[in-house]
Short mmCIF file of C-alpha atoms in Angstrom, two decimals:
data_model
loop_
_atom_site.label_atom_id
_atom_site.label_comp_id
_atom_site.label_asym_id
_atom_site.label_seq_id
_atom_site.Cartn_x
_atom_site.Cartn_y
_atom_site.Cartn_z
CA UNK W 1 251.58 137.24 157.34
CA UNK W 2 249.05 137.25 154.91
CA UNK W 3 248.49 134.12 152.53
CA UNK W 4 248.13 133.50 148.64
CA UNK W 5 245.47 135.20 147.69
CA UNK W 6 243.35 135.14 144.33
CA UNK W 7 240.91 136.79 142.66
CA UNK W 8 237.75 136.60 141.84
CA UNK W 9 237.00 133.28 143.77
CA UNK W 10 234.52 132.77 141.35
CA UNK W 11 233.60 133.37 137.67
CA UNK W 12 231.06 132.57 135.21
CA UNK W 13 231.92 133.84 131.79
CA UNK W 14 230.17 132.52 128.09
CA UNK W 15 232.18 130.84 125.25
CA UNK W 16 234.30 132.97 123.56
CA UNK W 17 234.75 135.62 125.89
CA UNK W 18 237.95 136.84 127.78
CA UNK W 19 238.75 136.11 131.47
CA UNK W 20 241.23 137.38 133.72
CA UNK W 21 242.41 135.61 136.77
CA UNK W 22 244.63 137.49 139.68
CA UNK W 23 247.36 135.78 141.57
CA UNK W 24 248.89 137.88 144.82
CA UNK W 25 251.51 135.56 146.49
CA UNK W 26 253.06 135.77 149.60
CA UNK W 27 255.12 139.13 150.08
CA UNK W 28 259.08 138.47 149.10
CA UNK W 29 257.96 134.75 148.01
CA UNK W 30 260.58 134.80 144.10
CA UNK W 31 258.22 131.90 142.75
CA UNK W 32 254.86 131.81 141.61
CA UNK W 33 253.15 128.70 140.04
CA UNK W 34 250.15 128.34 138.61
CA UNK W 35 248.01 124.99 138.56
CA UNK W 36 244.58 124.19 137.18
CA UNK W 37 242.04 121.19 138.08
CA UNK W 38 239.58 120.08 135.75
CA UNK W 39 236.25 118.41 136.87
CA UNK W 40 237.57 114.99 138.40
CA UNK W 41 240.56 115.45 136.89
CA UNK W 42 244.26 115.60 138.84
CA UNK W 43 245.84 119.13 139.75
CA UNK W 44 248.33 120.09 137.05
CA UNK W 45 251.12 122.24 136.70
CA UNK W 46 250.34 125.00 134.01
CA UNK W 47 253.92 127.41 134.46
CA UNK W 48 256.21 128.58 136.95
CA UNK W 49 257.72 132.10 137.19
CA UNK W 50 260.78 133.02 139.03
CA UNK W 51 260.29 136.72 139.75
CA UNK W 52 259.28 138.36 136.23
CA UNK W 53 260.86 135.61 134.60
CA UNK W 54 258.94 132.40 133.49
CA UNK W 55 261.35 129.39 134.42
CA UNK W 56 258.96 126.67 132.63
CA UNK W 57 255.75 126.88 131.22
CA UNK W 58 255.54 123.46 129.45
CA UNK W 59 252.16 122.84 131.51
CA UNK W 60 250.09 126.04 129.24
CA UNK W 61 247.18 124.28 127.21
CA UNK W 62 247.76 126.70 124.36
CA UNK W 63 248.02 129.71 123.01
CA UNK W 64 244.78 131.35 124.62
CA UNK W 65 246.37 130.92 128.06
CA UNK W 66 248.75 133.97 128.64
CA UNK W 67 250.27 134.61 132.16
CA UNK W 68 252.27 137.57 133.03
CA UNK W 69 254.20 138.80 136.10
CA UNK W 70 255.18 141.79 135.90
CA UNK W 71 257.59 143.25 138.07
CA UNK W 72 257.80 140.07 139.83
CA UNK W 73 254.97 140.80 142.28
CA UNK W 74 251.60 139.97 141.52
CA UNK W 75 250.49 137.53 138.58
CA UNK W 76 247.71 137.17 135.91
CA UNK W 77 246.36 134.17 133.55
CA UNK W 78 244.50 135.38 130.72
CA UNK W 79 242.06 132.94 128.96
CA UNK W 80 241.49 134.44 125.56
CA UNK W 81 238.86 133.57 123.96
CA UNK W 82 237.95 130.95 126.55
CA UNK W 83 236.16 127.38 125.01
CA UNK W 84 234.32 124.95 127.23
CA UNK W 85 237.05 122.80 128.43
CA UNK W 86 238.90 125.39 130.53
CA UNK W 87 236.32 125.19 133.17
CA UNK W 88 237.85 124.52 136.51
CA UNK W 89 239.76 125.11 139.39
CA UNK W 90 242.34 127.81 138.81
CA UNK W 91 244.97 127.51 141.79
CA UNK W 92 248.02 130.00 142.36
CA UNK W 93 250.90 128.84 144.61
CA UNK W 94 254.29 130.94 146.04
CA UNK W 95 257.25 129.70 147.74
CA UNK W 96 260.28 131.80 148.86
CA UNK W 97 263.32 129.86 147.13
CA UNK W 98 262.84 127.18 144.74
CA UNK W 99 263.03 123.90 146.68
CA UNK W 100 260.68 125.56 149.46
CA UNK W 101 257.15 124.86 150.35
CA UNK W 102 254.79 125.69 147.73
CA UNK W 103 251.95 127.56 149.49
CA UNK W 104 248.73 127.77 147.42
CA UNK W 105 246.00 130.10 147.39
CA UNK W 106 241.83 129.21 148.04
CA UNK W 107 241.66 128.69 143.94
CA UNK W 108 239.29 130.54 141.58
CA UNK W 109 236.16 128.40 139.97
CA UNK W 110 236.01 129.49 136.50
CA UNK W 111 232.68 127.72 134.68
CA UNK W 112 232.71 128.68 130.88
CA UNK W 113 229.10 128.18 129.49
CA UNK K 1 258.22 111.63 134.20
CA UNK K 2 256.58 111.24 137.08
CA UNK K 3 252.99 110.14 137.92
CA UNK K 4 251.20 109.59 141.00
CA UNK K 5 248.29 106.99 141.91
CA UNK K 6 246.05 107.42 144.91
CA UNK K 7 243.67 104.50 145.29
CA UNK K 8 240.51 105.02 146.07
CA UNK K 9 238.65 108.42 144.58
CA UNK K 10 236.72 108.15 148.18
CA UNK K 11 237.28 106.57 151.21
CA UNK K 12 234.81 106.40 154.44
CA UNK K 13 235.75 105.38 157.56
CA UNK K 14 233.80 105.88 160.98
CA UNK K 15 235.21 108.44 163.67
CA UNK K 16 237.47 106.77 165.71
CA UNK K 17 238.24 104.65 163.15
CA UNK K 18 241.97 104.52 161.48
CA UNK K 19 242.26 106.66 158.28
CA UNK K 20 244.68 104.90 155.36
CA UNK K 21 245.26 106.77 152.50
CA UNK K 22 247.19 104.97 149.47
CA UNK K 23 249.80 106.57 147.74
CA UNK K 24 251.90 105.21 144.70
CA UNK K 25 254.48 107.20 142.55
CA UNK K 26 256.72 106.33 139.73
CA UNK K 27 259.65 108.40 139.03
CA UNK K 28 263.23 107.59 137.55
CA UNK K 29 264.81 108.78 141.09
CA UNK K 30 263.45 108.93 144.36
CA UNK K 31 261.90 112.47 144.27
CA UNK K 32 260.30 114.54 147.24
CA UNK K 33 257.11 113.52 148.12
CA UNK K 34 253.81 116.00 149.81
CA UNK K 35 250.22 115.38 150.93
CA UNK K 36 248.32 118.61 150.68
CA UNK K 37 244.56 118.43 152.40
CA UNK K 38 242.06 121.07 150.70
CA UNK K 39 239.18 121.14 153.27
CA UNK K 40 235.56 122.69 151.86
CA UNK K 41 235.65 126.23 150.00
CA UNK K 42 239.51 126.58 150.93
CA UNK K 43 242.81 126.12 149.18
CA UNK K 44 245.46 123.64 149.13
CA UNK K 45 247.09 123.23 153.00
CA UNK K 46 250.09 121.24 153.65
CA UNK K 47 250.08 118.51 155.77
CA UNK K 48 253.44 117.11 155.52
CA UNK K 49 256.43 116.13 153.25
CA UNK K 50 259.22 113.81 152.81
CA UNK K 51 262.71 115.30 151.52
CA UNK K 52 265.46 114.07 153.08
CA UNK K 53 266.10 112.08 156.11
CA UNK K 54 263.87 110.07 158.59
CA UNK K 55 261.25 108.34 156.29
CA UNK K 56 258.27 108.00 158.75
CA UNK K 57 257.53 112.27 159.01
CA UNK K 58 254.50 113.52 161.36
CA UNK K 59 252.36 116.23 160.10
CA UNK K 60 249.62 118.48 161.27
CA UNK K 61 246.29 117.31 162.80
CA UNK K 62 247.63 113.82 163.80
CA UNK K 63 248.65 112.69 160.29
CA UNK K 64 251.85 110.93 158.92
CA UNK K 65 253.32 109.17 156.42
CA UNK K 66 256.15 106.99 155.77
CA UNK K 67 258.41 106.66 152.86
CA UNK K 68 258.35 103.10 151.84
CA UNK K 69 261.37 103.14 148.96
CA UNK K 70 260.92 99.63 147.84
CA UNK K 71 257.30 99.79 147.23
CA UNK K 72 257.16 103.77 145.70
CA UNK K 73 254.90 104.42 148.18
CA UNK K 74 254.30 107.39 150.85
CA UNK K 75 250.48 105.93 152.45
CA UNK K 76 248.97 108.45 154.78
CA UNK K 77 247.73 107.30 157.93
CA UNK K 78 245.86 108.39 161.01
CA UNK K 79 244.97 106.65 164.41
CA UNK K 80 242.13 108.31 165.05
CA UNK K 81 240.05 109.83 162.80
CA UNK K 82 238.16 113.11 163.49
CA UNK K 83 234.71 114.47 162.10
CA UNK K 84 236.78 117.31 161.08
CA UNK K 85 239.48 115.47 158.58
CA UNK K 86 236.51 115.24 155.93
CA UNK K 87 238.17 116.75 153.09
CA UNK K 88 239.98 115.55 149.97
CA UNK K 89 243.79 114.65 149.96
CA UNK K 90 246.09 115.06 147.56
CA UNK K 91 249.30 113.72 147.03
CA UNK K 92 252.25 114.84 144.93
CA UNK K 93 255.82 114.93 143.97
CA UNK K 94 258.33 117.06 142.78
CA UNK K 95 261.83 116.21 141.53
CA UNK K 96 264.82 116.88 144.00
CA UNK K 97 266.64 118.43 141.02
CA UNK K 98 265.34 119.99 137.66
CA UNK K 99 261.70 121.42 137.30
CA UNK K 100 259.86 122.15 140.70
CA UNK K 101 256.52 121.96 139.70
CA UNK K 102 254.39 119.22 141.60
CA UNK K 103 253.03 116.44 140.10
CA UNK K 104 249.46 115.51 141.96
CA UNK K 105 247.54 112.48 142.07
CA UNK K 106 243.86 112.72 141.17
CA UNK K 107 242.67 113.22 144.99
CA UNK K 108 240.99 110.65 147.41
CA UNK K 109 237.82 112.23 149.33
CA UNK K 110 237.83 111.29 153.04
CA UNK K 111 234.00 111.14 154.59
CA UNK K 112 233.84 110.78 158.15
CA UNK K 113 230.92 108.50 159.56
CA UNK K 114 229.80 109.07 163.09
#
């Protein structure tokens, strides 16, 4: 069974510009959360979907962060226009039914210059 | 709301040597409690978790952790350590009702001496 996977592992974009990040999660997993680290910073929660539906996005920065889900499968995080201090460690995690496991995918490195 | 504190941003310890990782929480009511291990240029892996039950719970590669209620703590601990456990470990908690997103402390980075 394959994992949580993410894409691109890494990206290197300029101030101001638009980034994309891809989430696929584990096939028939309802849940999909996404996370982000900043440099020596903890891991924290940025929103949770159940299926197409977000269930709680009280961890979004602002209004440049837009995640979608459509059709309850896959998942993007748009960073529009992205500043400086959303430079990190994007991570994407799945989990069948909502008290389950999270399982997280290898993360994507976004540096904003 | 919850918050968790892992002393120590790195720890070293010599192979053979017993690993301790510290782990703190606060939280209104007991919640569920995780270490996740993220070795180099991978993701998050699950190592083990506390949610109901036995509080001492035995995880992958040799590692466990026991639920100490009175002191908010869930420590990691192995006998033995292993050139391969360098990585960085994360704790984290989640409530047992309500909102299931983790809550992480800031990560302690294990370096194994030989």
């Amino acid at each position: 069974e394959a994992g949580v996977t993410q894409f691109p592992s890494h990206s290197v974009i300029e101030k101001g510009q638009t980034v994309t990040l891809r989430c696929d999660p584990i096939s028939g997993h309802d849940n999909l959360y996404w996370y982000r680290r900043v440099m020596g910073k903890e891991i924290k929660f940025l929103l949770h979907f159940v299926k197409e539906s977000k269930q709680d996005e009280s961890g979004m920065p602002n209004n440049r962060f837009l995640a979608e889900r459509t059709g309850g499968t896959y998942s993007t995080l748009k960073v529009q226009p992205a500043e400086l201090e959303d430079s990190g460690v994007y991570f994407c995690a799945s989990s069948q039914d909502l008290r389950d496991t999270q399982y997280f995918g290898p993360g994507t490195r976004l540096t904003v210059l | 709301a919850q918050s968790v504190t892992q002393l120590g941003s790195h720890v070293s310890v010599s192979e053979g040597a017993l690993v301790l990782l510290r782990c703190n929480y606060s939280s209104s009511v007991p919640p569920y409690l995780f270490w996740y291990v993220q070795y180099p240029n991978q993701g998050l892996q699950l190592l083990l978790k506390y949610t109901t039950g036995a509080t001492l719970v035995k995880g992958i590669n040799g590692f466990e952790a026991e639920f100490k209620k009175s002191e908010t703590s869930f420590h990691l601990t192995k006998p033995s350590a292993h050139m391969s456990d360098a990585a960085e470990y994360f704790c984290a908690v989640r409530r047992v009702q309500g909102a299931q997103k983790l809550v992480f402390g800031q990560g302690t980075r294990l370096t194994i001496n030989p």
